[in-house]
Tab-separated table of C-alpha atoms and ligand atoms in Angstrom:
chain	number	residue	atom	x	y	z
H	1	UNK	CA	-64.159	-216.847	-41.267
H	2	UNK	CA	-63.966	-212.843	-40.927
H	3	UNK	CA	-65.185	-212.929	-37.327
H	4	UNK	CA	-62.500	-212.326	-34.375
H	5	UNK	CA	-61.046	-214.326	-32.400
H	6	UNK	CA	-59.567	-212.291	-30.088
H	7	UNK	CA	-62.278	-210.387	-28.784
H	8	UNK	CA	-61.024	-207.035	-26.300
H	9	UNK	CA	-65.163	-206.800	-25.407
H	10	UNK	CA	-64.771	-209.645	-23.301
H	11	UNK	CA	-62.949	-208.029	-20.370
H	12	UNK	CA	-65.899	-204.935	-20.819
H	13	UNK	CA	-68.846	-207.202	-20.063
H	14	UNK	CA	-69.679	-206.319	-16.421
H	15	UNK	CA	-68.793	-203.490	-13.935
H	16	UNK	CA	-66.371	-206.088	-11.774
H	17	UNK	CA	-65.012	-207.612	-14.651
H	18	UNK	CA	-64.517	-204.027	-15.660
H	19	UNK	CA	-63.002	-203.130	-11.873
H	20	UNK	CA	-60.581	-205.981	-11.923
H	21	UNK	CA	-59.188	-204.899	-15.130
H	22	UNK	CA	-58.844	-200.976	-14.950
H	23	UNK	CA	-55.370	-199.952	-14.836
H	24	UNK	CA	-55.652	-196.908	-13.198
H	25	UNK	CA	-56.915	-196.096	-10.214
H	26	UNK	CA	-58.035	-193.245	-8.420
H	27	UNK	CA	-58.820	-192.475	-4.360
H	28	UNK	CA	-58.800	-189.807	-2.584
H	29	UNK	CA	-55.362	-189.610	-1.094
H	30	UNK	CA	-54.239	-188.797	-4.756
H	31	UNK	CA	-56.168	-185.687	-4.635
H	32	UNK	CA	-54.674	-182.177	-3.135
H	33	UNK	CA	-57.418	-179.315	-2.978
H	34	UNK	CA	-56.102	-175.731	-3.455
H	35	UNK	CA	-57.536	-173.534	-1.011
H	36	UNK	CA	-57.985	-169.354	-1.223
H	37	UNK	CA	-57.956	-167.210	1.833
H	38	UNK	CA	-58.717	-163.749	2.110
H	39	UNK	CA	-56.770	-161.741	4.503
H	40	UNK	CA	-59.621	-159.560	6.598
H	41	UNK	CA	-62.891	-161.074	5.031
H	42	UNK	CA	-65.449	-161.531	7.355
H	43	UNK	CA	-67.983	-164.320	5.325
H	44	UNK	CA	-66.944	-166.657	2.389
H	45	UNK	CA	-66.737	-164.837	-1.512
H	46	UNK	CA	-67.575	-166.702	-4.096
H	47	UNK	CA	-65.684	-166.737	-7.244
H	48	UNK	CA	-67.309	-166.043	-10.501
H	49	UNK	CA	-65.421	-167.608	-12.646
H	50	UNK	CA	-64.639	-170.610	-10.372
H	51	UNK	CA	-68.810	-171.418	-9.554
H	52	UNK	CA	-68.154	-173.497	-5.957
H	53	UNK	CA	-65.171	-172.249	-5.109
H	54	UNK	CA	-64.891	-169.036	-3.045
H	55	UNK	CA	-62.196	-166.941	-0.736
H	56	UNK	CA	-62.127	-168.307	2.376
H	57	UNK	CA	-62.387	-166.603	6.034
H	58	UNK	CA	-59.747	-167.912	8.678
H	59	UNK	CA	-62.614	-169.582	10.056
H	60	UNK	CA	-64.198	-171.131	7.019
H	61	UNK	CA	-60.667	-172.235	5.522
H	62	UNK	CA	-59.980	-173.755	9.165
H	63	UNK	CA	-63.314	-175.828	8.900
H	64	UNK	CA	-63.256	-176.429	4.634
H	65	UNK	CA	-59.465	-177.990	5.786
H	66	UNK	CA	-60.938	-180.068	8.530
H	67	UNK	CA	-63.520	-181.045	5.981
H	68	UNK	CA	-60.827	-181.751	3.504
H	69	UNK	CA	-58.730	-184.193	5.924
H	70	UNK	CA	-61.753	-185.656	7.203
H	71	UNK	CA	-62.625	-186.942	3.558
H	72	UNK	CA	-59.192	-188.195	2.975
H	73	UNK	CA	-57.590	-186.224	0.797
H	74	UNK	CA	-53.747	-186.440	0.432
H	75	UNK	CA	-53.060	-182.884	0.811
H	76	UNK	CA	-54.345	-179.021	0.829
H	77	UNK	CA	-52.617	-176.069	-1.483
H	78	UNK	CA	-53.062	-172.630	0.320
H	79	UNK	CA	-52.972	-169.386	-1.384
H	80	UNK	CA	-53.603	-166.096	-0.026
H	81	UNK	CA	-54.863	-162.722	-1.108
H	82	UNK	CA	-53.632	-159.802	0.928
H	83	UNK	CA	-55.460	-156.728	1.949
H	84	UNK	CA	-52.837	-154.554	0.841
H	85	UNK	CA	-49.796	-155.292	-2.026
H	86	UNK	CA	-47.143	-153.440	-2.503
H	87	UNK	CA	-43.957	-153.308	-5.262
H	88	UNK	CA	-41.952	-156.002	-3.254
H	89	UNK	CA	-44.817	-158.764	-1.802
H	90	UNK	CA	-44.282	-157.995	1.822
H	91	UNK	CA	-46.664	-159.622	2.943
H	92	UNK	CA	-45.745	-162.840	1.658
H	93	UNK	CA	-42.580	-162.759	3.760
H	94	UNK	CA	-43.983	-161.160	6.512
H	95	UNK	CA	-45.012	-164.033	9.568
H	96	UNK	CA	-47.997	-162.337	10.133
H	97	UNK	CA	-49.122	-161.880	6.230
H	98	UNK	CA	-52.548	-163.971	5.492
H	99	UNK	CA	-50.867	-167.127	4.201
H	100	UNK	CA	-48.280	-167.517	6.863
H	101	UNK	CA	-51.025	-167.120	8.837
H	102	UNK	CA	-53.547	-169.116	7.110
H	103	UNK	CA	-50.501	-172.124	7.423
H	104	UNK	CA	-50.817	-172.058	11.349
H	105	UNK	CA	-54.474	-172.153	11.742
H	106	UNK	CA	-55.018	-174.949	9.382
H	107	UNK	CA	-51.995	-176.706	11.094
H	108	UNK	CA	-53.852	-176.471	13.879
H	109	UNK	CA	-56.566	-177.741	12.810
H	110	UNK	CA	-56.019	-180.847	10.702
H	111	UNK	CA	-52.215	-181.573	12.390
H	112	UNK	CA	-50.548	-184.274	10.145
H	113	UNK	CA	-54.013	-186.068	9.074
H	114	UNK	CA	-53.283	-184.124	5.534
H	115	UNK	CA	-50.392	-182.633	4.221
H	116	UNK	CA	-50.497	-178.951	4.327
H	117	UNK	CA	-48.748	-177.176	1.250
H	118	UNK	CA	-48.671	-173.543	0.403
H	119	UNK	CA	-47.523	-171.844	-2.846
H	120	UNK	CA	-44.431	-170.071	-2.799
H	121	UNK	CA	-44.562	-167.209	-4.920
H	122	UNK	CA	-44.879	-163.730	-4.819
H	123	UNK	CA	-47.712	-163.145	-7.793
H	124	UNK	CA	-50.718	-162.814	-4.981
H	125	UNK	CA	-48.795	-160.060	-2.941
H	126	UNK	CA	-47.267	-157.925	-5.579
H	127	UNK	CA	-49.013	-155.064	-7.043
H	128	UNK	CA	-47.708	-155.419	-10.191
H	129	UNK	CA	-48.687	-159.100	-10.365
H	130	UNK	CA	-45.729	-160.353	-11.132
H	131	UNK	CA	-44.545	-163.756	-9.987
H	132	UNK	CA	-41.047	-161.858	-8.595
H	133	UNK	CA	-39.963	-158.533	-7.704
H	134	UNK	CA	-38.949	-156.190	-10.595
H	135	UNK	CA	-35.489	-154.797	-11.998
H	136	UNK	CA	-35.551	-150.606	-13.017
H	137	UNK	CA	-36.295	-151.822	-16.343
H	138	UNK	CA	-39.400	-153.516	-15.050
H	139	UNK	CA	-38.196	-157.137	-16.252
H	140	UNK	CA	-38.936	-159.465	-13.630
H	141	UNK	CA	-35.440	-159.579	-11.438
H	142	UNK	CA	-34.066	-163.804	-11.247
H	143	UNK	CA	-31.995	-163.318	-8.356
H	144	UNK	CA	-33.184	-160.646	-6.168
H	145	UNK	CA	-36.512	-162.880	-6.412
H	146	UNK	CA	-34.756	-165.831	-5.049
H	147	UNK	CA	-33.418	-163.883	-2.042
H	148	UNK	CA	-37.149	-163.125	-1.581
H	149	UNK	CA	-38.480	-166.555	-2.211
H	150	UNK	CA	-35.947	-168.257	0.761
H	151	UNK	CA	-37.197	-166.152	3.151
H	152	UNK	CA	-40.573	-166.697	2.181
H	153	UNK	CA	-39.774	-170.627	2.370
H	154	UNK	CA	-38.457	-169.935	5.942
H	155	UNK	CA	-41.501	-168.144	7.216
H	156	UNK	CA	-43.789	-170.625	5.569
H	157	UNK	CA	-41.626	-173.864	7.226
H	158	UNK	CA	-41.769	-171.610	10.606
H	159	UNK	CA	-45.472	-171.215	10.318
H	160	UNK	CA	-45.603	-175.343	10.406
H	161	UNK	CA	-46.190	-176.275	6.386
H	162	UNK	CA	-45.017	-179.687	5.411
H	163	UNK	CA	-44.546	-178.864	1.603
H	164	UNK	CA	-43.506	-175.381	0.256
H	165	UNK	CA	-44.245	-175.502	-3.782
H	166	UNK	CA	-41.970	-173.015	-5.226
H	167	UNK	CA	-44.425	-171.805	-8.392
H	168	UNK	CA	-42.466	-168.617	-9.735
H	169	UNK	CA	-40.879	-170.176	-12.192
H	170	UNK	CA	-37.331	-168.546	-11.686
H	171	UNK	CA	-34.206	-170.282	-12.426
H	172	UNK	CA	-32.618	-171.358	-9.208
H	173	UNK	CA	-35.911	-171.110	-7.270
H	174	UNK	CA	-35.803	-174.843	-5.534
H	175	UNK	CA	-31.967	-174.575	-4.787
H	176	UNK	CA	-33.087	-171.114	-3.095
H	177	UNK	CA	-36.055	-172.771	-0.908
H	178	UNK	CA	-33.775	-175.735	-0.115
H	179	UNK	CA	-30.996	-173.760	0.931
H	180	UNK	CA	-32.616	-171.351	2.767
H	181	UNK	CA	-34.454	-173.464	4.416
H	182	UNK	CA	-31.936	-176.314	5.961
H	183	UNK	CA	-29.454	-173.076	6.914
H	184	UNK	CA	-32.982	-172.220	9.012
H	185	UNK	CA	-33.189	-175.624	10.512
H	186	UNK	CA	-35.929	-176.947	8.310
H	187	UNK	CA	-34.363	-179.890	6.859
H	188	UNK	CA	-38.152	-182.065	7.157
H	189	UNK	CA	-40.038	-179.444	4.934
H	190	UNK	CA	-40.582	-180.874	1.361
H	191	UNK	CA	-40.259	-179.211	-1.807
H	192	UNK	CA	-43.041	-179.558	-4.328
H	193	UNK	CA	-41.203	-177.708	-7.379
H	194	UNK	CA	-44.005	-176.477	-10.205
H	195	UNK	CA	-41.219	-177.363	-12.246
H	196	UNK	CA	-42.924	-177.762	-15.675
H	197	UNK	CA	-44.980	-174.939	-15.694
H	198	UNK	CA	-46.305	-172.894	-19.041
H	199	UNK	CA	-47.427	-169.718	-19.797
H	200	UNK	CA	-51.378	-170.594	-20.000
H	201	UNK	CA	-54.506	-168.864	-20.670
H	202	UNK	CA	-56.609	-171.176	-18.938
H	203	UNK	CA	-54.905	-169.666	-15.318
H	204	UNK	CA	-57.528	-166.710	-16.418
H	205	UNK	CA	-60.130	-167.526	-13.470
H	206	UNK	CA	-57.307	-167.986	-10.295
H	207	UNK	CA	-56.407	-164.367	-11.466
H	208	UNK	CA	-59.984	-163.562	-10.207
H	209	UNK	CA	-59.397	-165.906	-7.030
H	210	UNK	CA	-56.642	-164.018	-5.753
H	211	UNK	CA	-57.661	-160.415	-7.274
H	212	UNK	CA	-54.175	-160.338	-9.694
H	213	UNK	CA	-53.841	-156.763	-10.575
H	214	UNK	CA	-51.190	-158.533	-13.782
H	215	UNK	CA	-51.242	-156.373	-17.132
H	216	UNK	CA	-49.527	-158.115	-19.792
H	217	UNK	CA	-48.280	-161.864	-19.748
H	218	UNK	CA	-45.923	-163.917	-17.574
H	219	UNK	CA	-44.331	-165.660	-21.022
H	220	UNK	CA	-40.247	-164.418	-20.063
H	221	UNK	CA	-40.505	-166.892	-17.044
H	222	UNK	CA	-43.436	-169.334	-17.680
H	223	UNK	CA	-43.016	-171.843	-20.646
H	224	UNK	CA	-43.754	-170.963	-24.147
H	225	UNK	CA	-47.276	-173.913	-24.840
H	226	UNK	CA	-44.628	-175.379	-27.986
H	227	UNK	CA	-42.259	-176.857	-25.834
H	228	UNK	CA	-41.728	-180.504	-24.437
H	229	UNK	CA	-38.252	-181.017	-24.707
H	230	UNK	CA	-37.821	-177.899	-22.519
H	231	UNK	CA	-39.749	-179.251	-19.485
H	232	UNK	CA	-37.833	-182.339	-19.121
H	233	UNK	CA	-34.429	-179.896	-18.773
H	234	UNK	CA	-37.057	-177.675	-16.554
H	235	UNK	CA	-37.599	-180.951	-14.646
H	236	UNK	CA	-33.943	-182.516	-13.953
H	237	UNK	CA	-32.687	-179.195	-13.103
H	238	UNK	CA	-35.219	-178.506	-9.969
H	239	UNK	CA	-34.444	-182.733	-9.073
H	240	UNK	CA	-31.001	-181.477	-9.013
H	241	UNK	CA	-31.565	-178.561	-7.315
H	242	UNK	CA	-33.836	-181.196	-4.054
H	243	UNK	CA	-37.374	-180.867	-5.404
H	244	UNK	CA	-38.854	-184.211	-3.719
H	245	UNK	CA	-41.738	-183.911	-5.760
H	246	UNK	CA	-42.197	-182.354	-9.121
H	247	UNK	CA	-45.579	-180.991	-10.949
H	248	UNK	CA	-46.374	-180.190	-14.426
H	249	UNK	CA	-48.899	-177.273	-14.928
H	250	UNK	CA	-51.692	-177.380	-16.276
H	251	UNK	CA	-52.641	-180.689	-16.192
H	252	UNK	CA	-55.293	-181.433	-19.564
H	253	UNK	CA	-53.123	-179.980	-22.120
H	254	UNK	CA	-50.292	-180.632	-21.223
H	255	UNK	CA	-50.727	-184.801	-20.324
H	256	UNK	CA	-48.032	-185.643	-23.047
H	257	UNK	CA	-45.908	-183.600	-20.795
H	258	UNK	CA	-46.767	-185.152	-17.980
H	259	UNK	CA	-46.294	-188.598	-19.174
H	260	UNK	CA	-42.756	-187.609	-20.406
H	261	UNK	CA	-42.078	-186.598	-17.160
H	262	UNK	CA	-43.509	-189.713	-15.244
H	263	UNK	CA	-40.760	-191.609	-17.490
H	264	UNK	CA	-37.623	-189.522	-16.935
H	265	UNK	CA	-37.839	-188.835	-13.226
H	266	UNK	CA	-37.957	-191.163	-9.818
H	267	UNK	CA	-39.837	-189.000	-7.346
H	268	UNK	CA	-43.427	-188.117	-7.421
H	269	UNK	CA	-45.356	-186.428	-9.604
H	270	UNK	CA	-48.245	-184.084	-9.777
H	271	UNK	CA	-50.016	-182.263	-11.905
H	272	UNK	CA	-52.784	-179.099	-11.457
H	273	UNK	CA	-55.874	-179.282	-12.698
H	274	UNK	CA	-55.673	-175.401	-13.219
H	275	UNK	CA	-58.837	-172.601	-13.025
H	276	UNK	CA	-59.487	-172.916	-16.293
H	277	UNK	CA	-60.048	-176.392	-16.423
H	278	UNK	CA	-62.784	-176.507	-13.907
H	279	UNK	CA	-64.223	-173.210	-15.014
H	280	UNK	CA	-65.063	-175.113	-18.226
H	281	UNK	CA	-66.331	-178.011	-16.923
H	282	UNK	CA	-68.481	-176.080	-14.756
H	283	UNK	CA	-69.252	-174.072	-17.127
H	284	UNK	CA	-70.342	-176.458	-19.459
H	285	UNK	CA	-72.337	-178.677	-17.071
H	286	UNK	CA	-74.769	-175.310	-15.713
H	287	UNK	CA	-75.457	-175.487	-19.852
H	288	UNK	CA	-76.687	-179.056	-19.492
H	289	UNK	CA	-74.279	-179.664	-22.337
H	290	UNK	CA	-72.410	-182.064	-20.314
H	291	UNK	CA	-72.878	-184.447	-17.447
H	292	UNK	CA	-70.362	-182.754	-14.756
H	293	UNK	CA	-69.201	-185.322	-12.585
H	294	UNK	CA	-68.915	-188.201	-15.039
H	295	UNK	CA	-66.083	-185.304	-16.805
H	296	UNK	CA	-64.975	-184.629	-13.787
H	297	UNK	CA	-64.065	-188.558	-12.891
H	298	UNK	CA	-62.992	-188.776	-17.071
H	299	UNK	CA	-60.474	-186.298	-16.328
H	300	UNK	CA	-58.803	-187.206	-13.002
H	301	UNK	CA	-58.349	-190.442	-14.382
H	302	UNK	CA	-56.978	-189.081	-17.495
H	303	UNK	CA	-54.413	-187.095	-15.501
H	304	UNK	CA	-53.377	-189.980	-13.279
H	305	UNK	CA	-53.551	-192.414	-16.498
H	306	UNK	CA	-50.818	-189.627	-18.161
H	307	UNK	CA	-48.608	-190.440	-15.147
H	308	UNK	CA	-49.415	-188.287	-12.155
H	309	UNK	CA	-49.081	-189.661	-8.612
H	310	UNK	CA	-50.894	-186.611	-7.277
H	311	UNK	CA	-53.396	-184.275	-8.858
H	312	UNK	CA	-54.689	-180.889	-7.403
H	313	UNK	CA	-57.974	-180.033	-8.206
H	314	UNK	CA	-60.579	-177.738	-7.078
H	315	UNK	CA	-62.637	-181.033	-7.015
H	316	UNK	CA	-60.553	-183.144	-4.841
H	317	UNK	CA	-63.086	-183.381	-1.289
H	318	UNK	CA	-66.062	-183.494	-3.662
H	319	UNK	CA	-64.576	-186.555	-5.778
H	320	UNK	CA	-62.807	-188.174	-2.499
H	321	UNK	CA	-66.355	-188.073	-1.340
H	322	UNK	CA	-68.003	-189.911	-4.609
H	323	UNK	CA	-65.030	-192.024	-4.596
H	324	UNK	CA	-65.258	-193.111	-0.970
H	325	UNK	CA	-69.066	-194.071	-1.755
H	326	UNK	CA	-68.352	-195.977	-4.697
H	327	UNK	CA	-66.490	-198.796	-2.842
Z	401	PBG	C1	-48.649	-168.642	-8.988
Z	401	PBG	C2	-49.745	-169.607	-9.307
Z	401	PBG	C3	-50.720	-169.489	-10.305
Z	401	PBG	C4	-51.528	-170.611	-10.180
Z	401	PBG	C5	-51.046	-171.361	-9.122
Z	401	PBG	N1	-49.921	-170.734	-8.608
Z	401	PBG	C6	-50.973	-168.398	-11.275
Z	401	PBG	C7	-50.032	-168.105	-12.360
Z	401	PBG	O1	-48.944	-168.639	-12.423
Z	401	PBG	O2	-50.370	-167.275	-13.186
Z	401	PBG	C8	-52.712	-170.918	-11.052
Z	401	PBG	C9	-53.649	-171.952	-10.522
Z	401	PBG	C10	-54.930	-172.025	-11.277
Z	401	PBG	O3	-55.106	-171.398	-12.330
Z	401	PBG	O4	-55.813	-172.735	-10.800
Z	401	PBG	N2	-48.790	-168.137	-7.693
């Protein structure tokens, strides 16, 4: 008497039995690495903030995507950072701007053996730092961003990218892209809406990455940290609107989020394991306080336990590599 019968520990005692019983899995092809380029540079910057990550020459990002493909990963994220910004984010609409550009060499180099994605958003070109252009009151303007945001869906789809992801956060922003793109012809380029995405302060080290000249906050378009309800109307509305894919943003605190999301919607589902996230891991692990790539495993898996189908990380080749030699 008093000792179990049922005993969990069983189905712990080995690594297979382990393996045959784990519920989630992770390989590379889940993974989608986010990828800065810097329009002009002439060698590699690191980032401070983000220790292994750096802005990328054309040439680098062409062979780091290459790299990327080669070690299986399911998809790249490209952002930009401009030599010059100005009021309106020219040169995110412009065909010749860094990321358009950026989108047709790494076309050309990986083809369709990844899928290439770029952010759509205006937050790396403005000078103000805002995710849109801005009203004469200096709110952030809804519409007149949208106009902006199709024809930077168009000149992304026309410099070859599979997946635009539509980050901004403005209402109307996927039925913009989609719109604006089909009337341009592009009926094959998917829509990876940031749909849940929240006002957080762990984006603090990408505002290095792309140089954000932001003062103040982006909390009248990004979500307010207190709301869950809110993301699953956030959610339905961009399905409505032809997201084929949605993401929730970030990914660690936010995984009851993400799970609610998993259960209300049909079509895939990321999540971004933002800046901040691996700034702290990094961070931690240079310390010695903790061992970095057994956290950095813990919390992919987390993320795709919590329901994601696709998780970008800044550690997505380095993990498709360790995940490749574990088989
Ligand atoms: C918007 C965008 C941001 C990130 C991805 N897309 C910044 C923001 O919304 O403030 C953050 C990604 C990260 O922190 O790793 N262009």
């Amino acid at each position: 008497m008093g000792y179990p019968e049922i005993r969990p520990r069983r189905l712990r005692t080995t690594p297979a039995m382990r393996r045959l019983v784990a519920e989630t899995s992770l390989e590379p092809r889940h993974l989608v690495l986010p990828m800065f380029v810097r329009e002009g540079a002439t060698e590699p910057r690191p980032i401070p903030s983000m220790p292994g990550v750096v802005q990328h020459t054309m040439e680098s990002l062409r062979k780091a995507s290459l790299e990327a493909a080669e070690a299986g990963v399911g998809g790249l994220m490209l952002f930009a950072i401009p030599s010059r910004k100005d009021a309106v984010g020219s040169g995110g609409v412009d065909p010749k701007g860094p990321l358009n550009a950026a989108i047709r060499e790494v076309v050309a180099e990986v083809g369709d053996a990844t899928v290439v994605m770029a952010d759509l958003c205006l937050d790396e070109f403005t000078d103000h730092g805002h995710c849109g252009v801005l009203a004469p009151d200096g709110s952030v303007d809804n519409d007149a961003t949208l106009e902006v945001y199709g024809r930077m869906a168009v000149a992304q789809a026309e410099a070859g990218v599979h997946v635009v992801g539509p980050s901004g956060m403005m209402d109307g922003q996927v039925g913009a892209a989609r719109a604006a793109l089909d009337a341009a012809g592009h009926q094959d380029v998917a829509i990876l809406a940031y749909a849940a995405k929240y006002a957080s302060a762990f984006y603090g080290p990408f505002r290095d990455a792309v140089e954000s000249s932001l003062v103040g906050d982006r909390k009248t378009y990004q979500q307010d940290p207190a709301n869950g309800i809110e993301a699953l109307r956030e959610t339905a509305l961009d399905i409505e609107e032809g997201a084929d894919m949605v993401m929730v943003k970030p990914a660690m605190s936010y995984l009851d989020v993400l799970a609610r999301v998993r259960d209300l919607v049909d079509v895939p589902v990321a999540a971004y394991q933002i800046s901040g996230e691996y700034a702290m891991i990094q961070a931690a692990a240079e310390r010695g306080w903790i061992d970095r790539d057994r956290a950095v495993l813990e919390t992919l898996t987390s993320i795709r336990r919590a329901g994601a189908d696709i998780v970008l990380s800044y550690w997505a080749v380095e993990a498709a590599h360790w995940l490749r030699a574990a088989r």
